[in-house]
Amino acid sequence: MSLLRTRQLTKSYHLDEVEQRVLTGVDLELVAGEFVGLVGPSGCGKTTLLNLCGLIDRPDSGQLFWHDRELTGQTQAYLTELRRRTIGFVFQDFNLIPVMSAWDNIAYPLMLLGMSGTEQKERVRSLAEAVGIDTLLDKRPARLSGGQRQRVAIARALAKRPELIIADEPTASLDEDTALTVVELLRDLGRQYGSTVLVATHDARLTRWCDRLIRLHHGHLVHNSTTEGVTAGEVLV
Amino acid sequence: MKWLLLAWSNLGRNRRRTLATLMLTAIGVTGIMATSGFALYTYESLQEFAMRDKGHVILTHPDFYSEQEDFPLQYGLEEAASLQRTLLGDEEVRDTLATVEFSGLITNGDKSTIFLGEGVEPELFQVRGPVMQLNDGRLFGVSEDNTDAQALIGQSLANNLKVGVGDGLTLMSTTVDGALNAIDVVVRGIVSTGVPEMDSRLVMTQIEDAQRLLNSDRVTRIGVYLSDNDDADDYYRQLVEAYPELGVTAWHERAFFYKSVRNLYNRIFGVMGVVILAMVGFAIFNTASMSVMERIREIGALAAMGTRRREILRLFLMEAGLIGGLGSLVGLALAGLLSLGLMVFEVQMPPPPGQTEGYPLQVYWSLQVAWISSALVIALSVLASGFATLKGVRKPIVEALNYA
Ligand SMILES: Nc1ncnc2c1ncn2[C@@H]1O[C@H](COP(=O)(O)OP(=O)(O)OP(=O)(O)O)[C@@H](O)[C@H]1O
Ligand SMILES: [Mg+2]
């Protein structure tokens, strides 16, 4: 079942009259529950594509379908509500709210949904246990290590049991071991909650966790396969 | 509630800046409270003074204040005593005072000068309370029957004529029939009114002596004194209806000093208030601009997670509202301390223009001004913060997330 489908997405940036065509026609389909890695050389447009799929940016042309429903031309408010209910984000540099405790950071998306206090408590607790930060819940982000922060961020992204999680290089600020555990968490919990995860990464070792890998090249997807047979070398090109 | 807590936490991000803005807001509110409190105190003192001076309501001949008299007491009141008895029957009325205004020459035998006379009832000083200062001798007493005509004269007039208590003087004036008349008076007391022009001219006699000098039994005016200042307006209207044949004047119509001071202060302090509010507005604008710029990335993350623009904007408005509200509270408290302090430690103000006496500086703490000024400051804070943050909040999410 298709969760998100794109047709011929294009996106260009204009810098001093020079047009840089970043995406030239991306056809992508994400199926519910899968864990998809997006790879490609730096500057190839991974972040640009993730922003479009996360509905925080709009394409120049092409179409996006959410559950086969066309999103082109929907209002900003409509997209906001859609993100509020169904999309979670994990950012490279965490983007936690510094004045909130880990607990409140995780609970924030639930508060946006108007969830009751007891239900929030239950979810935050179980997620915190799952990502292994249940003893750190009263701490503010500044008092946590990078890995701990990203665990909080993952818990936050998962809290509302979103249909889609967008993760742009979630491990780039972490050391190798931490990066591995964090991605493993993201995949396992995504699976557990039935969330589709789209993760952009440079890190070849992470790709073996992916159900499927897609590679951006010259503005469109050139590789769309299972991870079998993809070598680290290929990923990094 | 959660949002309010979040707003509150956000105030702690940059404590120094928050505190500085809060203090500026507080000082602004204190400034507004202190200036308006001083103005209110002044208005009330002047009102009190004006009411005491001539009464809450003044009864005269209908033409007295509009026409010039051709001879003394041409526009005087007849039958004052019976009118006064009737007025005293009203329960609001504490007392009435009849006065005869007259003028002429005063002489010590060698030297003459112009005087402004007031023939007054002896209970004047009880009814009016302290409106002038007795430097020597005695004021008029109620139950004394004096055979000699006596006078209270201004200090400068006494100096000018080189007389003291017990010395004799002669008052000369024209009677109602146009004849020249004179009476001898003994100086009973020497007074200061606080107004130099008055002190060099003032002569007060008993009302009968003034009437004898002018050869008339009319009076210039009757001042009606009420028990409660708050009744003044109602009672004035009542008298206007009851005495259509008389001139009925409310206290403030003749309180020229009160009116001009009030006009002047309203303008001065009004401008000051606007300046203070503008300063508070800009301070909040500045703080809000800085804090929104520092938090652009966070705003991007909040928006990506599905926070609505207006929720984000509301968060910043709440922060500004909290600063404005807390600042107001602190400001009101400071203003309260100031007015208490001024009650305990008296600070003397210099004499106002045209006066010789200073007066104690006091600042009223007015609940009404407190409400208005806090409401203004909070509204202004929210408005200024709205202006400052709107642009940042409207930034496209991707741009906000990449903001360095
Ligand atoms: N806001 C922007 N304005 C102008 N050009 C941009 C903007 N954002 C991205 N680009 C350009 O578009 C291209 C793709 O950028 P993007 O961030 O999508 O790449 P990426 O694949 O995520 O790179 P990386 O792996 O380094 O994160 C880059 O060449 C970049 O210079
Ligand atoms: Mg990128």
XYZ file of C-alpha atoms in Angstrom, chain B residues 38 41 45 342 346-349 358-363:
14
model
C 1.515 63.190 42.001
C -2.557 64.346 44.762
C -5.208 69.189 47.286
C 6.829 59.733 50.900
C 8.344 63.919 54.223
C 9.835 65.601 51.192
C 9.066 69.296 50.831
C 8.256 70.693 47.389
C 6.047 74.903 49.740
C 4.028 71.775 50.282
C 4.788 68.151 51.104
C 5.395 65.927 48.080
C 2.974 63.064 48.008
C 2.078 60.499 45.408
